[in-house]
Amino acid sequence: MEKYGFFGGSFNPVTKAHVELAEEIRNKYGLDKVIFVPVGNKYNKIGLVNEIHRYNMLKIAICKYDNLEVSNIELNKEKNLTTLEAFNMIEKKYPNVEKFYIMGADNLNKMMLSSDFEILAKNYKYIIIERDIANCKELINSNSKLRKNEQNFIIMNNVKHRETSSTKAREELQKNNSANTMIDKNVLDYIKINKLYL
């Protein structure tokens, strides 16, 4: 059975670190494919550019990679999807693969606040990107639902990309700095042509 990773997020904008992380995760955990799943326009986040731009930027950023893809499964929706709703859609679309949901440790914290948290912890497998593995292990140990389903959580250290984020990339763009250390050149060209993050 093939193994796919589903990397959710706003990707506002996608950075070089996102793509490098996806490739590292794919290689480290023997995944056949990593699929980026950008959130739609209804996601409640200040400064979120239109979903079509974030989708297009992802397509540009991964065009040289054979085993990375972008899914539009969360786009063009009339409401913000819950994590469980998004997962259910992915489960239906990719029924015959082993699935791993890739997320930052901050999203694990958010997931714990969900009314579906017990179902999410029990029924799905995760690769958690953590800057401090000790903190993530402490979080799992401190929560009975996480502890009971500990086997579903793989924690990956992210020391290499600690200083890169979409927020920092946007700040550089808004200062009229190039942000070329953080963002792929072709993605930067797309941002300039479409006058994003000004």
PDB file of C-alpha atoms in Angstrom:
ATOM      1  CA  MET A   1       0.000   0.000   0.000  1.00  0.00           C
ATOM      2  CA  GLU A   2       1.324   3.439  -0.923  1.00  0.00           C
ATOM      3  CA  LYS A   3       1.913   6.028   1.815  1.00  0.00           C
ATOM      4  CA  TYR A   4       0.837   9.644   1.305  1.00  0.00           C
ATOM      5  CA  GLY A   5       1.428  12.664   3.501  1.00  0.00           C
ATOM      6  CA  PHE A   6      -1.129  15.497   3.524  1.00  0.00           C
ATOM      7  CA  PHE A   7       0.458  18.820   4.461  1.00  0.00           C
ATOM      8  CA  GLY A   8      -2.245  21.297   5.470  1.00  0.00           C
ATOM      9  CA  GLY A   9      -1.863  25.012   6.059  1.00  0.00           C
ATOM     10  CA  SER A  10      -2.552  28.481   4.714  1.00  0.00           C
ATOM     11  CA  PHE A  11       0.768  28.720   2.762  1.00  0.00           C
ATOM     12  CA  ASN A  12       0.408  32.484   2.766  1.00  0.00           C
ATOM     13  CA  PRO A  13       2.802  32.475   0.900  1.00  0.00           C
ATOM     14  CA  VAL A  14       4.509  29.107   0.438  1.00  0.00           C
ATOM     15  CA  THR A  15       8.191  29.326   1.427  1.00  0.00           C
ATOM     16  CA  LYS A  16      11.261  27.351   0.419  1.00  0.00           C
ATOM     17  CA  ALA A  17      11.137  25.836   3.927  1.00  0.00           C
ATOM     18  CA  HIS A  18       7.658  24.356   3.299  1.00  0.00           C
ATOM     19  CA  VAL A  19       8.892  22.582   0.167  1.00  0.00           C
ATOM     20  CA  GLU A  20      12.159  21.433   1.764  1.00  0.00           C
ATOM     21  CA  LEU A  21      10.251  20.099   4.776  1.00  0.00           C
ATOM     22  CA  ALA A  22       7.846  18.186   2.538  1.00  0.00           C
ATOM     23  CA  GLU A  23      10.789  16.546   0.744  1.00  0.00           C
ATOM     24  CA  GLU A  24      12.584  15.773   4.029  1.00  0.00           C
ATOM     25  CA  ILE A  25       9.433  14.188   5.470  1.00  0.00           C
ATOM     26  CA  ARG A  26       8.816  12.192   2.296  1.00  0.00           C
ATOM     27  CA  ASN A  27      12.355  10.800   2.345  1.00  0.00           C
ATOM     28  CA  LYS A  28      12.626  10.270   6.098  1.00  0.00           C
ATOM     29  CA  TYR A  29       9.338   8.391   6.494  1.00  0.00           C
ATOM     30  CA  GLY A  30       9.295   6.595   3.129  1.00  0.00           C
ATOM     31  CA  LEU A  31       6.227   8.374   1.765  1.00  0.00           C
ATOM     32  CA  ASP A  32       5.379   7.912  -1.903  1.00  0.00           C
ATOM     33  CA  LYS A  33       3.902  11.374  -2.151  1.00  0.00           C
ATOM     34  CA  VAL A  34       3.338  14.554  -0.126  1.00  0.00           C
ATOM     35  CA  ILE A  35       0.256  16.549  -1.062  1.00  0.00           C
ATOM     36  CA  PHE A  36      -0.090  20.182   0.032  1.00  0.00           C
ATOM     37  CA  VAL A  37      -3.640  21.032   1.122  1.00  0.00           C
ATOM     38  CA  PRO A  38      -4.126  24.815   1.325  1.00  0.00           C
ATOM     39  CA  VAL A  39      -7.059  26.156   3.336  1.00  0.00           C
ATOM     40  CA  GLY A  40      -9.835  27.995   1.526  1.00  0.00           C
ATOM     41  CA  ASN A  41     -10.952  31.618   1.661  1.00  0.00           C
ATOM     42  CA  LYS A  42     -13.329  30.987   4.568  1.00  0.00           C
ATOM     43  CA  TYR A  43     -10.450  30.148   6.914  1.00  0.00           C
ATOM     44  CA  ASN A  44     -10.387  32.806   9.625  1.00  0.00           C
ATOM     45  CA  LYS A  45      -6.966  34.403   9.271  1.00  0.00           C
ATOM     46  CA  ILE A  46      -6.072  38.081   8.871  1.00  0.00           C
ATOM     47  CA  GLY A  47      -4.184  38.947   5.686  1.00  0.00           C
ATOM     48  CA  LEU A  48      -4.971  35.686   3.901  1.00  0.00           C
ATOM     49  CA  VAL A  49      -4.661  36.254   0.144  1.00  0.00           C
ATOM     50  CA  ASN A  50      -7.197  34.632  -2.168  1.00  0.00           C
ATOM     51  CA  GLU A  51      -7.106  30.836  -2.289  1.00  0.00           C
ATOM     52  CA  ILE A  52      -6.430  30.765  -6.043  1.00  0.00           C
ATOM     53  CA  HIS A  53      -3.208  32.753  -5.554  1.00  0.00           C
ATOM     54  CA  ARG A  54      -2.027  30.474  -2.728  1.00  0.00           C
ATOM     55  CA  TYR A  55      -2.891  27.404  -4.812  1.00  0.00           C
ATOM     56  CA  ASN A  56      -1.038  28.816  -7.848  1.00  0.00           C
ATOM     57  CA  MET A  57       2.032  29.718  -5.760  1.00  0.00           C
ATOM     58  CA  LEU A  58       2.174  26.165  -4.419  1.00  0.00           C
ATOM     59  CA  LYS A  59       1.933  24.747  -7.963  1.00  0.00           C
ATOM     60  CA  ILE A  60       4.828  26.986  -9.016  1.00  0.00           C
ATOM     61  CA  ALA A  61       6.932  26.116  -5.948  1.00  0.00           C
ATOM     62  CA  ILE A  62       6.689  22.334  -6.456  1.00  0.00           C
ATOM     63  CA  CYS A  63       6.753  22.135 -10.259  1.00  0.00           C
ATOM     64  CA  LYS A  64      10.235  20.537 -10.290  1.00  0.00           C
ATOM     65  CA  TYR A  65       9.319  17.793  -7.800  1.00  0.00           C
ATOM     66  CA  ASP A  66       7.820  14.529  -9.055  1.00  0.00           C
ATOM     67  CA  ASN A  67       6.507  13.372  -5.672  1.00  0.00           C
ATOM     68  CA  LEU A  68       4.927  16.605  -4.434  1.00  0.00           C
ATOM     69  CA  GLU A  69       1.400  17.684  -5.386  1.00  0.00           C
ATOM     70  CA  VAL A  70      -1.189  20.324  -4.483  1.00  0.00           C
ATOM     71  CA  SER A  71      -4.834  19.534  -3.736  1.00  0.00           C
ATOM     72  CA  ASN A  72      -7.727  21.976  -4.163  1.00  0.00           C
ATOM     73  CA  ILE A  73      -9.991  19.835  -1.966  1.00  0.00           C
ATOM     74  CA  GLU A  74     -10.560  22.631   0.612  1.00  0.00           C
ATOM     75  CA  LEU A  75     -11.050  25.403  -1.952  1.00  0.00           C
ATOM     76  CA  ASN A  76     -14.313  26.906  -3.264  1.00  0.00           C
ATOM     77  CA  LYS A  77     -16.214  26.024  -0.108  1.00  0.00           C
ATOM     78  CA  GLU A  78     -19.058  28.098   1.336  1.00  0.00           C
ATOM     79  CA  LYS A  79     -17.818  27.695   4.897  1.00  0.00           C
ATOM     80  CA  ASN A  80     -14.609  27.038   6.765  1.00  0.00           C
ATOM     81  CA  LEU A  81     -14.138  23.275   7.079  1.00  0.00           C
ATOM     82  CA  THR A  82     -13.417  21.700  10.426  1.00  0.00           C
ATOM     83  CA  THR A  83     -10.318  19.491  10.586  1.00  0.00           C
ATOM     84  CA  LEU A  84     -12.534  16.411  10.702  1.00  0.00           C
ATOM     85  CA  GLU A  85     -14.548  17.519   7.644  1.00  0.00           C
ATOM     86  CA  ALA A  86     -11.324  18.111   5.695  1.00  0.00           C
ATOM     87  CA  PHE A  87      -9.916  14.737   6.765  1.00  0.00           C
ATOM     88  CA  ASN A  88     -13.149  12.966   5.762  1.00  0.00           C
ATOM     89  CA  MET A  89     -12.936  14.510   2.284  1.00  0.00           C
ATOM     90  CA  ILE A  90      -9.316  13.371   1.937  1.00  0.00           C
ATOM     91  CA  GLU A  91     -10.202   9.869   3.188  1.00  0.00           C
ATOM     92  CA  LYS A  92     -12.903   9.580   0.502  1.00  0.00           C
ATOM     93  CA  LYS A  93     -10.705  10.925  -2.292  1.00  0.00           C
ATOM     94  CA  TYR A  94      -7.703   8.712  -1.430  1.00  0.00           C
ATOM     95  CA  PRO A  95      -9.267   5.477  -0.103  1.00  0.00           C
ATOM     96  CA  ASN A  96      -6.523   2.962  -0.834  1.00  0.00           C
ATOM     97  CA  VAL A  97      -3.420   4.629   0.585  1.00  0.00           C
ATOM     98  CA  GLU A  98      -1.958   4.847   4.081  1.00  0.00           C
ATOM     99  CA  LYS A  99      -2.378   8.474   5.110  1.00  0.00           C
ATOM    100  CA  PHE A 100      -0.314  10.715   7.384  1.00  0.00           C
ATOM    101  CA  TYR A 101      -1.465  14.220   8.274  1.00  0.00           C
ATOM    102  CA  ILE A 102       1.463  16.634   8.471  1.00  0.00           C
ATOM    103  CA  MET A 103       1.115  19.671  10.706  1.00  0.00           C
ATOM    104  CA  GLY A 104       3.085  22.073  12.842  1.00  0.00           C
ATOM    105  CA  ALA A 105       2.982  21.647  16.611  1.00  0.00           C
ATOM    106  CA  ASP A 106       0.948  24.887  16.845  1.00  0.00           C
ATOM    107  CA  ASN A 107      -1.840  23.177  14.888  1.00  0.00           C
ATOM    108  CA  LEU A 108      -1.741  20.205  17.254  1.00  0.00           C
ATOM    109  CA  ASN A 109      -2.488  22.677  20.054  1.00  0.00           C
ATOM    110  CA  LYS A 110      -5.421  24.088  18.036  1.00  0.00           C
ATOM    111  CA  MET A 111      -6.684  20.584  17.275  1.00  0.00           C
ATOM    112  CA  MET A 112      -6.846  19.834  20.997  1.00  0.00           C
ATOM    113  CA  LEU A 113      -9.495  22.567  21.340  1.00  0.00           C
ATOM    114  CA  SER A 114     -11.732  20.944  18.713  1.00  0.00           C
ATOM    115  CA  SER A 115     -14.952  19.186  19.736  1.00  0.00           C
ATOM    116  CA  ASP A 116     -13.795  16.354  17.421  1.00  0.00           C
ATOM    117  CA  PHE A 117     -10.437  16.027  19.181  1.00  0.00           C
ATOM    118  CA  GLU A 118     -10.970  12.506  20.532  1.00  0.00           C
ATOM    119  CA  ILE A 119     -11.973  11.184  17.073  1.00  0.00           C
ATOM    120  CA  LEU A 120      -9.013  13.004  15.473  1.00  0.00           C
ATOM    121  CA  ALA A 121      -6.502  11.626  17.990  1.00  0.00           C
ATOM    122  CA  LYS A 122      -7.823   8.064  17.751  1.00  0.00           C
ATOM    123  CA  ASN A 123      -8.505   7.542  14.043  1.00  0.00           C
ATOM    124  CA  TYR A 124      -5.707   9.282  12.118  1.00  0.00           C
ATOM    125  CA  LYS A 125      -1.904   9.211  11.885  1.00  0.00           C
ATOM    126  CA  TYR A 126       0.169  12.356  12.154  1.00  0.00           C
ATOM    127  CA  ILE A 127       3.637  13.690  11.495  1.00  0.00           C
ATOM    128  CA  ILE A 128       4.062  16.680  13.799  1.00  0.00           C
ATOM    129  CA  ILE A 129       6.716  19.257  12.837  1.00  0.00           C
ATOM    130  CA  GLU A 130       8.169  20.501  16.106  1.00  0.00           C
ATOM    131  CA  ARG A 131      10.917  22.975  16.889  1.00  0.00           C
ATOM    132  CA  ASP A 132      11.351  21.468  20.333  1.00  0.00           C
ATOM    133  CA  ILE A 133      10.669  17.722  20.542  1.00  0.00           C
ATOM    134  CA  ALA A 134      10.737  17.787  24.360  1.00  0.00           C
ATOM    135  CA  ASN A 135       7.788  20.228  24.413  1.00  0.00           C
ATOM    136  CA  CYS A 136       5.744  18.071  22.044  1.00  0.00           C
ATOM    137  CA  LYS A 137       6.404  14.910  24.049  1.00  0.00           C
ATOM    138  CA  GLU A 138       5.463  16.799  27.203  1.00  0.00           C
ATOM    139  CA  LEU A 139       2.220  17.914  25.545  1.00  0.00           C
ATOM    140  CA  ILE A 140       1.362  14.317  24.573  1.00  0.00           C
ATOM    141  CA  ASN A 141       2.171  13.037  28.070  1.00  0.00           C
ATOM    142  CA  SER A 142       0.062  15.751  29.699  1.00  0.00           C
ATOM    143  CA  ASN A 143      -3.113  14.930  27.741  1.00  0.00           C
ATOM    144  CA  SER A 144      -4.894  11.626  28.357  1.00  0.00           C
ATOM    145  CA  LYS A 145      -6.432  11.433  24.850  1.00  0.00           C
ATOM    146  CA  LEU A 146      -3.062  12.087  23.208  1.00  0.00           C
ATOM    147  CA  ARG A 147      -1.252   9.714  25.557  1.00  0.00           C
ATOM    148  CA  LYS A 148      -3.749   6.930  24.854  1.00  0.00           C
ATOM    149  CA  ASN A 149      -3.166   7.348  21.091  1.00  0.00           C
ATOM    150  CA  GLU A 150       0.547   8.151  21.244  1.00  0.00           C
ATOM    151  CA  GLN A 151       1.307   5.570  18.522  1.00  0.00           C
ATOM    152  CA  ASN A 152      -0.538   7.804  16.006  1.00  0.00           C
ATOM    153  CA  PHE A 153       1.901  10.704  16.461  1.00  0.00           C
ATOM    154  CA  ILE A 154       5.369  10.880  14.902  1.00  0.00           C
ATOM    155  CA  ILE A 155       7.319  13.945  16.046  1.00  0.00           C
ATOM    156  CA  MET A 156       9.863  15.416  13.632  1.00  0.00           C
ATOM    157  CA  ASN A 157      12.395  17.988  14.761  1.00  0.00           C
ATOM    158  CA  ASN A 158      12.496  21.157  12.664  1.00  0.00           C
ATOM    159  CA  VAL A 159      15.684  22.873  13.823  1.00  0.00           C
ATOM    160  CA  LYS A 160      16.857  23.548  10.252  1.00  0.00           C
ATOM    161  CA  HIS A 161      13.862  25.723   9.303  1.00  0.00           C
ATOM    162  CA  ARG A 162      13.244  27.276  12.710  1.00  0.00           C
ATOM    163  CA  GLU A 163      13.776  30.850  11.517  1.00  0.00           C
ATOM    164  CA  THR A 164      11.594  30.672   8.375  1.00  0.00           C
ATOM    165  CA  SER A 165       7.867  31.312   8.323  1.00  0.00           C
ATOM    166  CA  SER A 166       5.230  32.757   6.007  1.00  0.00           C
ATOM    167  CA  THR A 167       4.792  35.610   8.513  1.00  0.00           C
ATOM    168  CA  LYS A 168       8.476  36.585   8.232  1.00  0.00           C
ATOM    169  CA  ALA A 169       8.334  36.281   4.443  1.00  0.00           C
ATOM    170  CA  ARG A 170       5.302  38.642   4.325  1.00  0.00           C
ATOM    171  CA  GLU A 171       7.068  41.124   6.598  1.00  0.00           C
ATOM    172  CA  GLU A 172      10.075  41.189   4.254  1.00  0.00           C
ATOM    173  CA  LEU A 173       7.820  41.695   1.236  1.00  0.00           C
ATOM    174  CA  GLN A 174       5.952  44.531   2.955  1.00  0.00           C
ATOM    175  CA  LYS A 175       9.287  46.240   3.712  1.00  0.00           C
ATOM    176  CA  ASN A 176      10.090  45.994  -0.019  1.00  0.00           C
ATOM    177  CA  ASN A 177      12.878  43.552   0.742  1.00  0.00           C
ATOM    178  CA  SER A 178      13.345  40.749  -1.764  1.00  0.00           C
ATOM    179  CA  ALA A 179      12.629  37.786   0.574  1.00  0.00           C
ATOM    180  CA  ASN A 180      14.575  35.688  -1.965  1.00  0.00           C
ATOM    181  CA  THR A 181      16.243  33.649   0.773  1.00  0.00           C
ATOM    182  CA  MET A 182      12.799  32.500   1.920  1.00  0.00           C
ATOM    183  CA  ILE A 183      10.700  32.372  -1.262  1.00  0.00           C
ATOM    184  CA  ASP A 184      11.367  30.673  -4.604  1.00  0.00           C
ATOM    185  CA  LYS A 185      12.237  33.159  -7.384  1.00  0.00           C
ATOM    186  CA  ASN A 186       9.313  32.077  -9.600  1.00  0.00           C
ATOM    187  CA  VAL A 187       6.916  32.440  -6.668  1.00  0.00           C
ATOM    188  CA  LEU A 188       8.336  35.922  -6.016  1.00  0.00           C
ATOM    189  CA  ASP A 189       7.719  36.824  -9.660  1.00  0.00           C
ATOM    190  CA  TYR A 190       4.091  35.668  -9.284  1.00  0.00           C
ATOM    191  CA  ILE A 191       3.719  37.763  -6.101  1.00  0.00           C
ATOM    192  CA  LYS A 192       5.042  40.882  -7.880  1.00  0.00           C
ATOM    193  CA  ILE A 193       2.926  40.385 -11.028  1.00  0.00           C
ATOM    194  CA  ASN A 194      -0.227  39.979  -8.917  1.00  0.00           C
ATOM    195  CA  LYS A 195       0.718  42.721  -6.419  1.00  0.00           C
ATOM    196  CA  LEU A 196       0.281  40.470  -3.390  1.00  0.00           C
ATOM    197  CA  TYR A 197       1.324  41.313   0.215  1.00  0.00           C
ATOM    198  CA  LEU A 198       1.838  45.032  -0.499  1.00  0.00           C
TER     199      LEU A 198
END
